[in-house]
mmCIF file of C-alpha atoms and ligand atoms in Angstrom:
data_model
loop_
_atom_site.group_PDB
_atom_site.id
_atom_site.type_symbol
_atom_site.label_atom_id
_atom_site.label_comp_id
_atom_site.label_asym_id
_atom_site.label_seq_id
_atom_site.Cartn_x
_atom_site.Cartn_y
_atom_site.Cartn_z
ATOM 1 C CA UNK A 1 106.648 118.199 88.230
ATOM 2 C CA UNK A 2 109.204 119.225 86.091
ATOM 3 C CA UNK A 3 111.541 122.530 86.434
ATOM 4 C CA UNK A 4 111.962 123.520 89.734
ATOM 5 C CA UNK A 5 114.268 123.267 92.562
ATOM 6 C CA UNK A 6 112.208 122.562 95.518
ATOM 7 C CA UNK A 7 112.344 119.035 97.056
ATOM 8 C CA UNK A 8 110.029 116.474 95.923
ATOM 9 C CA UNK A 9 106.864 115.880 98.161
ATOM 10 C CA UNK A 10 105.477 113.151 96.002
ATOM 11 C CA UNK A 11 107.244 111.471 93.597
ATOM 12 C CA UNK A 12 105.537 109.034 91.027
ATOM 13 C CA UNK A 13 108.836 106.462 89.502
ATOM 14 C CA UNK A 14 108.585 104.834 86.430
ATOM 15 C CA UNK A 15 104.610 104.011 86.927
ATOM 16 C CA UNK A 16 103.255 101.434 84.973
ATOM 17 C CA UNK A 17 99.472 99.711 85.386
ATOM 18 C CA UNK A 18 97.959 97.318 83.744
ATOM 19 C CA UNK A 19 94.518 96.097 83.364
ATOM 20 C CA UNK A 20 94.747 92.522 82.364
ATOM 21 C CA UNK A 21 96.872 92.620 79.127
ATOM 22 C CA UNK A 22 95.415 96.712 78.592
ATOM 23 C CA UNK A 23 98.537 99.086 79.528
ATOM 24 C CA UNK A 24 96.568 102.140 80.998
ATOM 25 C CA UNK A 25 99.855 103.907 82.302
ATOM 26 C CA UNK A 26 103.151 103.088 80.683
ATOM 27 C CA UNK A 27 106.455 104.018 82.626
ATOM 28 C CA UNK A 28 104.991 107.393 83.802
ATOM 29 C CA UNK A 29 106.977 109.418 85.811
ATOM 30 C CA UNK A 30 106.991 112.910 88.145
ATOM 31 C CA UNK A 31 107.397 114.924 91.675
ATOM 32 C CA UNK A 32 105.673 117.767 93.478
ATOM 33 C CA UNK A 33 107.249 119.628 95.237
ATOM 34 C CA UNK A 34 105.702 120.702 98.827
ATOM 35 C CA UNK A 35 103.326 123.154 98.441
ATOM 36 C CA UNK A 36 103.276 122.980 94.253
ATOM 37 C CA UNK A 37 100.444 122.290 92.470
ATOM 38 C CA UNK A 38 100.945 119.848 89.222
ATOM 39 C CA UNK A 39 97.981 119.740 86.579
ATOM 40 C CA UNK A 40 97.682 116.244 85.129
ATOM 41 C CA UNK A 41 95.120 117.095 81.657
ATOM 42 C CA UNK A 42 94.653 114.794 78.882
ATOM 43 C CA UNK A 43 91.951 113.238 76.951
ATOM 44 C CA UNK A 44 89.262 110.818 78.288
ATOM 45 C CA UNK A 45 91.272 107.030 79.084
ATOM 46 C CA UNK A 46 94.692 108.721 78.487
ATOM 47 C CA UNK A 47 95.150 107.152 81.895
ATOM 48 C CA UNK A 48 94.880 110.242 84.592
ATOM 49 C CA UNK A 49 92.955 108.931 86.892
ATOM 50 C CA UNK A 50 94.910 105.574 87.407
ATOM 51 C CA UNK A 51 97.782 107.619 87.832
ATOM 52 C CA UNK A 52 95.656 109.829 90.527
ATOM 53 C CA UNK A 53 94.029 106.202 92.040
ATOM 54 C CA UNK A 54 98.398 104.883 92.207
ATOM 55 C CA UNK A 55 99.037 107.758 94.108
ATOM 56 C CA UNK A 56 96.512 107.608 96.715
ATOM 57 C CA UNK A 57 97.302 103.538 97.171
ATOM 58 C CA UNK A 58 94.137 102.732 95.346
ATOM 59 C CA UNK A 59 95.140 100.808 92.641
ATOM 60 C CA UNK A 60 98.686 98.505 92.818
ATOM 61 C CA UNK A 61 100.961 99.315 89.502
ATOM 62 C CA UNK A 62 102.651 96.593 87.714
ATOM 63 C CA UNK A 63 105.859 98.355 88.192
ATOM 64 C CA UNK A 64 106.927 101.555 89.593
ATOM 65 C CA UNK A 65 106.843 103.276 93.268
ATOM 66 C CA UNK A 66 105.265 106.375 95.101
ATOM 67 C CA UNK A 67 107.668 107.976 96.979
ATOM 68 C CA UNK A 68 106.531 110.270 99.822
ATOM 69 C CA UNK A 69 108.602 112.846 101.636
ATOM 70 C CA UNK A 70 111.283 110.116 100.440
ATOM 71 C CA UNK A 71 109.583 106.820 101.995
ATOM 72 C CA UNK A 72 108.792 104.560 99.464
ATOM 73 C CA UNK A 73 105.158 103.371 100.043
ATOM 74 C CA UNK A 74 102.981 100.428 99.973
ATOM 75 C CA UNK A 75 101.208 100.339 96.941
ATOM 76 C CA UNK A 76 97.805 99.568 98.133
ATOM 77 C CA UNK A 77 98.421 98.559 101.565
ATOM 78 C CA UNK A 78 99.749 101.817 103.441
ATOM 79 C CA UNK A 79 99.407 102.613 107.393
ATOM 80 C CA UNK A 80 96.872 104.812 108.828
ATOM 81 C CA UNK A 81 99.593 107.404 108.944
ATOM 82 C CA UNK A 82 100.829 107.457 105.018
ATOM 83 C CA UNK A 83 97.347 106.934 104.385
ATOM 84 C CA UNK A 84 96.624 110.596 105.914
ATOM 85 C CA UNK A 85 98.739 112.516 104.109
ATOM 86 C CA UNK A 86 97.633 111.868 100.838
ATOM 87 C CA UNK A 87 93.666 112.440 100.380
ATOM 88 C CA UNK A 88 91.744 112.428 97.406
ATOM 89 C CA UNK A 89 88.227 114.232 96.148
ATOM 90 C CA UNK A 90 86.327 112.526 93.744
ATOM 91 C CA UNK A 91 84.117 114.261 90.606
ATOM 92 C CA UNK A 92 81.088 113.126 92.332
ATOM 93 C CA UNK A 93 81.160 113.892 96.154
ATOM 94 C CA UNK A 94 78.613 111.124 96.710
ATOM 95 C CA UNK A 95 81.171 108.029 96.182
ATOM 96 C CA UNK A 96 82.423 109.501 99.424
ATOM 97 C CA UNK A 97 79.318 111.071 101.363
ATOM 98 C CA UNK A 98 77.203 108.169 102.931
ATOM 99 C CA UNK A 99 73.892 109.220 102.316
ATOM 100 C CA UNK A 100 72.745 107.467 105.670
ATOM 101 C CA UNK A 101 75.510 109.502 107.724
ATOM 102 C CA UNK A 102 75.417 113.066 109.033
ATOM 103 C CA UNK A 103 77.667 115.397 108.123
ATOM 104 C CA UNK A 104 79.149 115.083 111.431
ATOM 105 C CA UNK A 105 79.797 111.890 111.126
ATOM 106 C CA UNK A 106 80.984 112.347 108.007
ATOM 107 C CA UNK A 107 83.585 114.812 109.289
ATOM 108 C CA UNK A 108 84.531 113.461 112.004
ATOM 109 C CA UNK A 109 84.947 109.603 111.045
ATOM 110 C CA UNK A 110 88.418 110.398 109.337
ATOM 111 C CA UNK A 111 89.731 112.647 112.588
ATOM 112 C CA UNK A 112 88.941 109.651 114.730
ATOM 113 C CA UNK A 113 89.890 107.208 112.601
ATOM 114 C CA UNK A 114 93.611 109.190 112.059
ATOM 115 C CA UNK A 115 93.766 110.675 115.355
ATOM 116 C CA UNK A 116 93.708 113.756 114.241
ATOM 117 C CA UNK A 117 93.087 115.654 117.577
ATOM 118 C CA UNK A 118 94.644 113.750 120.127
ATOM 119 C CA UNK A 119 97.589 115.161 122.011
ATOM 120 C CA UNK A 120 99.306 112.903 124.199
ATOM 121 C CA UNK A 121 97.201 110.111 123.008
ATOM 122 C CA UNK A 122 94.283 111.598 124.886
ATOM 123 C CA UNK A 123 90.844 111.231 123.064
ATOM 124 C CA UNK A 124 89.724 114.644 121.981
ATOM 125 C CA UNK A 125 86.226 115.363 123.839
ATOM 126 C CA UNK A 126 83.162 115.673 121.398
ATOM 127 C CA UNK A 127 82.878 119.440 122.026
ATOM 128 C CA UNK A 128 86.627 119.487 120.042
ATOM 129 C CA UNK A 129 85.097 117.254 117.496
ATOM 130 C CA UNK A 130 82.358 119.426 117.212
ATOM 131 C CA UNK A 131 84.735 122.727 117.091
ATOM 132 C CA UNK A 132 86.957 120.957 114.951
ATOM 133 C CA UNK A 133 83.994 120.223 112.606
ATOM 134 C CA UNK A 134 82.380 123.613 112.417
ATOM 135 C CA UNK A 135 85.898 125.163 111.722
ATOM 136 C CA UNK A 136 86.180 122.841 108.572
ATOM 137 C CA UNK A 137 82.546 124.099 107.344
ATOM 138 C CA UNK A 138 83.707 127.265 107.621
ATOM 139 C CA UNK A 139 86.957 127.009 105.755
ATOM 140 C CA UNK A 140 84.707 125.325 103.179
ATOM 141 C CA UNK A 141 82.370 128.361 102.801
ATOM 142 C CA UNK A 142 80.010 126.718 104.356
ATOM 143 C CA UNK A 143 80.238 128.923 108.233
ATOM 144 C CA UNK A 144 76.726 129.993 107.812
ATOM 145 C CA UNK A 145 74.137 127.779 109.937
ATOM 146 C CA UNK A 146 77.139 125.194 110.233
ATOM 147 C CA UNK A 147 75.784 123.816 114.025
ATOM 148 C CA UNK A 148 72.838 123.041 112.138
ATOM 149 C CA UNK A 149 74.679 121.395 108.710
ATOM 150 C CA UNK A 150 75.820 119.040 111.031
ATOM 151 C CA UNK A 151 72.328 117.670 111.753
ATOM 152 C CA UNK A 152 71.723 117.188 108.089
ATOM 153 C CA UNK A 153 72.677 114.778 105.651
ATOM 154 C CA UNK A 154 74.526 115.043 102.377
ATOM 155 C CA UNK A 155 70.570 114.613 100.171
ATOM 156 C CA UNK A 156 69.874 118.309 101.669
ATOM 157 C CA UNK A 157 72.687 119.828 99.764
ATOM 158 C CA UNK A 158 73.222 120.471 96.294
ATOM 159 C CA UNK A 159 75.818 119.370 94.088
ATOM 160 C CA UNK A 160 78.579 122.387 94.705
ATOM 161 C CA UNK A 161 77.874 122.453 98.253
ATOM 162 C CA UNK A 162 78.377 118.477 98.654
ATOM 163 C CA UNK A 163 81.750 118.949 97.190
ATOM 164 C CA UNK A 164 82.435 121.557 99.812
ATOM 165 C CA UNK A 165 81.719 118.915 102.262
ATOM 166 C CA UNK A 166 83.765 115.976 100.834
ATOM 167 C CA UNK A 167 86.837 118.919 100.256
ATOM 168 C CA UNK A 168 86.469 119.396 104.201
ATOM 169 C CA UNK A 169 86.155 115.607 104.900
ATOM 170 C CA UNK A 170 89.510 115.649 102.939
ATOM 171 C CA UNK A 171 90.824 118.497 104.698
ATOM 172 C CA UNK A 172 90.012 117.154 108.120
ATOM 173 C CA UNK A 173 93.378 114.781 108.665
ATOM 174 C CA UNK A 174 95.584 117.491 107.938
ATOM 175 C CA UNK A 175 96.723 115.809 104.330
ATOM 176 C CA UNK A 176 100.177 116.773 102.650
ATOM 177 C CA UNK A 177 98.528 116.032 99.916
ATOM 178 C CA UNK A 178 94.991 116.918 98.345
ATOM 179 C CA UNK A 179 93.997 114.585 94.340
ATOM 180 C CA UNK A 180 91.216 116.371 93.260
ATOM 181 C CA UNK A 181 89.659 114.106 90.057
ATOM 182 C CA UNK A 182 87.610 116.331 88.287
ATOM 183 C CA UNK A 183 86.436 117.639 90.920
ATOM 184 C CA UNK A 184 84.328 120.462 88.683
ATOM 185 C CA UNK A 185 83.329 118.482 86.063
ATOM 186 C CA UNK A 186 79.644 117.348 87.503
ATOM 187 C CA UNK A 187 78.849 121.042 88.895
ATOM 188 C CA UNK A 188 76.865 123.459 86.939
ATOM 189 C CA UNK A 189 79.187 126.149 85.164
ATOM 190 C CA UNK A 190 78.582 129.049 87.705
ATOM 191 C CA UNK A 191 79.629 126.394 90.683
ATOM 192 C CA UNK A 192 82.617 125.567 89.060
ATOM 193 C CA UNK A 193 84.255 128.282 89.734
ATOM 194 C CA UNK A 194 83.738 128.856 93.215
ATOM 195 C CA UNK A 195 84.996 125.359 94.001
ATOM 196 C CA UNK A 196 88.527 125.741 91.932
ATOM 197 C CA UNK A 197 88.554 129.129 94.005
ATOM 198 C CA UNK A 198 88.147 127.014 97.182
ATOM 199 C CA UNK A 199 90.966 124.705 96.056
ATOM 200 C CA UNK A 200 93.058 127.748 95.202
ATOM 201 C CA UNK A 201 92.420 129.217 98.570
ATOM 202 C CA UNK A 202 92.941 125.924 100.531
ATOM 203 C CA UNK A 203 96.270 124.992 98.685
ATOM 204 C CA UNK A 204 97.414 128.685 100.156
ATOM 205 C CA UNK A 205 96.243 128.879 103.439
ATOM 206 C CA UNK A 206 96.350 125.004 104.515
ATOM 207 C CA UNK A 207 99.980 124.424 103.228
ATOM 208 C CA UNK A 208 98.647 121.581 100.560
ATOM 209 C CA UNK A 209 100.108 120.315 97.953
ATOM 210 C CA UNK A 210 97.865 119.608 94.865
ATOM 211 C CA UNK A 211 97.989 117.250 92.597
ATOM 212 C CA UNK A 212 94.724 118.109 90.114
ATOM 213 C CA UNK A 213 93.103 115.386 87.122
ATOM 214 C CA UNK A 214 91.358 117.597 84.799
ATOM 215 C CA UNK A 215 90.641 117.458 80.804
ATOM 216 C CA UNK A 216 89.975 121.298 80.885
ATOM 217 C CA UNK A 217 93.293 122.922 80.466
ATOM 218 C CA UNK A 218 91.897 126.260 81.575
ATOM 219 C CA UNK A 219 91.314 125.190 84.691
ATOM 220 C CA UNK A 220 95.070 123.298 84.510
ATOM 221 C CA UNK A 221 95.848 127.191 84.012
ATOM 222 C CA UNK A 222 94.269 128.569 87.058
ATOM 223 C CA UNK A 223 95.329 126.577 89.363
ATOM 224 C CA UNK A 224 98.521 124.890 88.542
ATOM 225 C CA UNK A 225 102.453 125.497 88.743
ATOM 226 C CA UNK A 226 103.042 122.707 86.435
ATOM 227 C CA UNK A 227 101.317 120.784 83.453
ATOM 228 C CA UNK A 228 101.588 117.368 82.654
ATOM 229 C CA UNK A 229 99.934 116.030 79.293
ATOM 230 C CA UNK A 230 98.678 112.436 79.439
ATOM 231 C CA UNK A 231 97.931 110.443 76.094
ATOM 232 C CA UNK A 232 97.162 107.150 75.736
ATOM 233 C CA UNK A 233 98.953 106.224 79.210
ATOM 234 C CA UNK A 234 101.873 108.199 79.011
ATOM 235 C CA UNK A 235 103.344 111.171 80.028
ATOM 236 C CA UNK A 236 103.637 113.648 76.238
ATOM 237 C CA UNK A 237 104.660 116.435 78.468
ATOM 238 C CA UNK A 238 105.472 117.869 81.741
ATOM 239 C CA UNK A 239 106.180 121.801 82.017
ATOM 240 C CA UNK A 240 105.878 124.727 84.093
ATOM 241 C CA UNK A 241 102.466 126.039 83.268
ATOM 242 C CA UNK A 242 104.030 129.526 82.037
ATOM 243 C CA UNK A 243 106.398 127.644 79.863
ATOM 244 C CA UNK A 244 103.773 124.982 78.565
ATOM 245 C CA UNK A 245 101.064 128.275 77.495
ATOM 246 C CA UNK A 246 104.544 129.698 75.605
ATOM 247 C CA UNK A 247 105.324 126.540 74.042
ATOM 248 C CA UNK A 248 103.118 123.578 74.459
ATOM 249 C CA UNK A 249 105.541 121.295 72.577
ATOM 250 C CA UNK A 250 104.517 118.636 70.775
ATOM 251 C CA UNK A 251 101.713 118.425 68.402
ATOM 252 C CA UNK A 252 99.000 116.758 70.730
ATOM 253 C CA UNK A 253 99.619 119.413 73.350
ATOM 254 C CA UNK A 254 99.684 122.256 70.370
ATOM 255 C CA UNK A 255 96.079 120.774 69.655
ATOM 256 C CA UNK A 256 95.077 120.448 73.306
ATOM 257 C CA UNK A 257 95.803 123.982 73.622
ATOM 258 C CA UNK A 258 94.103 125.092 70.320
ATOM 259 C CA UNK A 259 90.814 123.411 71.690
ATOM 260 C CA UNK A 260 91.202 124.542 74.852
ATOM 261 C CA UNK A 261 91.722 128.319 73.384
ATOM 262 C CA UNK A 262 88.257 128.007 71.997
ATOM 263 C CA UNK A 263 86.769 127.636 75.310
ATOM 264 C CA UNK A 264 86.845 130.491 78.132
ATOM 265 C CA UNK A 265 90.415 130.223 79.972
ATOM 266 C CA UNK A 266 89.569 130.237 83.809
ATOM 267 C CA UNK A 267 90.897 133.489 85.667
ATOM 268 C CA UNK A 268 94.405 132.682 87.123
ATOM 269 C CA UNK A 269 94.130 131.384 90.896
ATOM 270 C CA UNK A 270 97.410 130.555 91.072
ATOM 271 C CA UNK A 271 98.084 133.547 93.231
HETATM 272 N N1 ATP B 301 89.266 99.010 86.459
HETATM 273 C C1 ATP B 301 89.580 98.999 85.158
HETATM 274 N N2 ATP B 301 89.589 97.843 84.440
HETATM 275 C C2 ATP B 301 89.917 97.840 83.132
HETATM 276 N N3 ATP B 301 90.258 98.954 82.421
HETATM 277 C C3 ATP B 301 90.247 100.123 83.094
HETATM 278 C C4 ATP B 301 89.908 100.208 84.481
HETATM 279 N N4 ATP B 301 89.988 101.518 84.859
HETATM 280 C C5 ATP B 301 90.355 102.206 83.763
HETATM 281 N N5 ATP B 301 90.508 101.379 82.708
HETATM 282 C C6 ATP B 301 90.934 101.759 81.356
HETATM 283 O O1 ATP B 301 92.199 102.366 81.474
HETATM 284 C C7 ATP B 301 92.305 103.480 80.591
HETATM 285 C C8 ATP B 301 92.643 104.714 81.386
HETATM 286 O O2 ATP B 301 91.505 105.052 82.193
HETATM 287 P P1 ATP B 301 91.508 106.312 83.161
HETATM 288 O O3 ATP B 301 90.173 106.362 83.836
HETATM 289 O O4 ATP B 301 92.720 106.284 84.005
HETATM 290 O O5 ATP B 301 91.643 107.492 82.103
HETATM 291 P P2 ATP B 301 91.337 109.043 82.290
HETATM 292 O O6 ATP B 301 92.390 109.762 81.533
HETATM 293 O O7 ATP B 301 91.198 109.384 83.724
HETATM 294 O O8 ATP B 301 89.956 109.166 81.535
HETATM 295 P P3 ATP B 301 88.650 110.034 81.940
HETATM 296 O O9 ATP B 301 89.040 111.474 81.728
HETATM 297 O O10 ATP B 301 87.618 109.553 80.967
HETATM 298 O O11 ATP B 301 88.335 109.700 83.360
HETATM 299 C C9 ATP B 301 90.965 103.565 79.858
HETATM 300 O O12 ATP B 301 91.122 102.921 78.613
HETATM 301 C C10 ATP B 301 90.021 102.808 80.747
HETATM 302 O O13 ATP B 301 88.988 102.212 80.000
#
């Protein structure tokens, strides 16, 4: 993330992917600092999400590393640990919600599976899984009836409040850092603002860091510190979000602005 002089949390080098003899990312570089919140917007295949999927060790670049906290990292195959710290939230919650799994079990898999609530290497009891699990609904927004939520499975729910869930899944290893992949762009427009509000809040109150894939520049705006224009796998632009809504620079990002100007800007969540 460009001008700023806080030390990098994540740091994306010279990332390049390739899909056979397709270049989807080409040399693409950036860092976020702890806490910041970068904005990665672009038009559909400019390449954001493989960038997003590189940084969570989903996809293996051709060339390139991810550098966390200053610990170069596995591309694909990372420990449990490295694995924790950076989480990602999908556009549709369901790629991540088992259908045949409560929402316990849903919340609680990743806690056990990271040790998230051991001390001392002592198993936490499931009464702390339990607590632990009704204090994530309720960070979530979703406090009301949450002894019962856990009972239920993710069908009962609808769309906004199933991304609630998967944020908390997320949220439930402690993660550095939270890639949120469209995560509006399947919820009805009165939804989608309650979840970027939820993101907002989290990023404040849990100490994340955010990296967010979006091709709405409004929302870029709400949320984000930092901007960084994708088109046709590489980086156009990378700016503080102040300084890219002053001067967008290039053409492309003059245009993505203009058409994004047409369409309501989000209210500023940045805080
Ligand atoms: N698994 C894959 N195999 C082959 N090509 C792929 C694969 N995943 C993505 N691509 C191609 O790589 C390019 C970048 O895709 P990507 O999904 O990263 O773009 P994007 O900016 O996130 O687009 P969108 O906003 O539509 O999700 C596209 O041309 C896409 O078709």
């Amino acid at each position: 993330m460009t001008p700023t002089a806080s030390p990098a949390l994540l740091e994306l080098r010279d990332i390049t992917v390739r899909y056979g003899g397709f270049t989807a990312v080409d040399h693409v570089s950036f860092s976020l600092p702890r806490g910041g919140a970068l904005g990665i917007v672009g038009e559909s295949g400019a390449g954001k999400s493989t960038l997003a999927r590189v940084a969570a060790g989903l996809v293996a670049p051709a060339g390139g590393q991810v550098v966390l906290d200053g610990q170069t990292l596995a591309p694909i195959r990372r420990t449990r640990e490295q694995r924790r710290r950076i989480q990602m939230v999908f556009q549709n919650p369901d790629s991540t919600l088992n259908p045949s799994h409560s929402i316990y079990r849903i919340l609680s898999e990743g806690m056990v599976l990271h040790h998230t609530l051991e001390t001392n290497g002592v198993k936490p009891s499931r009464e702390a899984i339990t607590q632990r699990c009704l204090e994530l609904l309720h960070m979530v927004g979703l406090g009301e009836d949450a002894h019962d939520i856990l009972h239920r499975h993710p069908q009962a729910f609808s769309g906004g409040q199933r991304q609630r869930i998967a944020i908390a899944r997320a949220l439930g290893v402690k993660p550095d850092v939270l890639i949120a992949d469209e995560p509006t762009s399947a919820l009805d427009v009165s939804v989608q603002h309650e979840i970027l509000d939820l993101l907002a809040q989290m990023r404040h109150t849990q100490g994340l860091s955010l990296m967010l894939i979006t091709h709405d520049l409004g929302v870029a705006n709400a949320l984000c510190d930092c901007i960084m224009v994708m088109r046709g796998g590489t980086s156009v632009v990378q700016k503080s979000t102040e300084q890219f809504f002053a001067d967008p620079g290039p053409q492309y990002a003059k245009d993505l602005l203009t058409a994004a100007r047409s369409v309501s800007i989000a209210p500023n969540m940045r805080g």
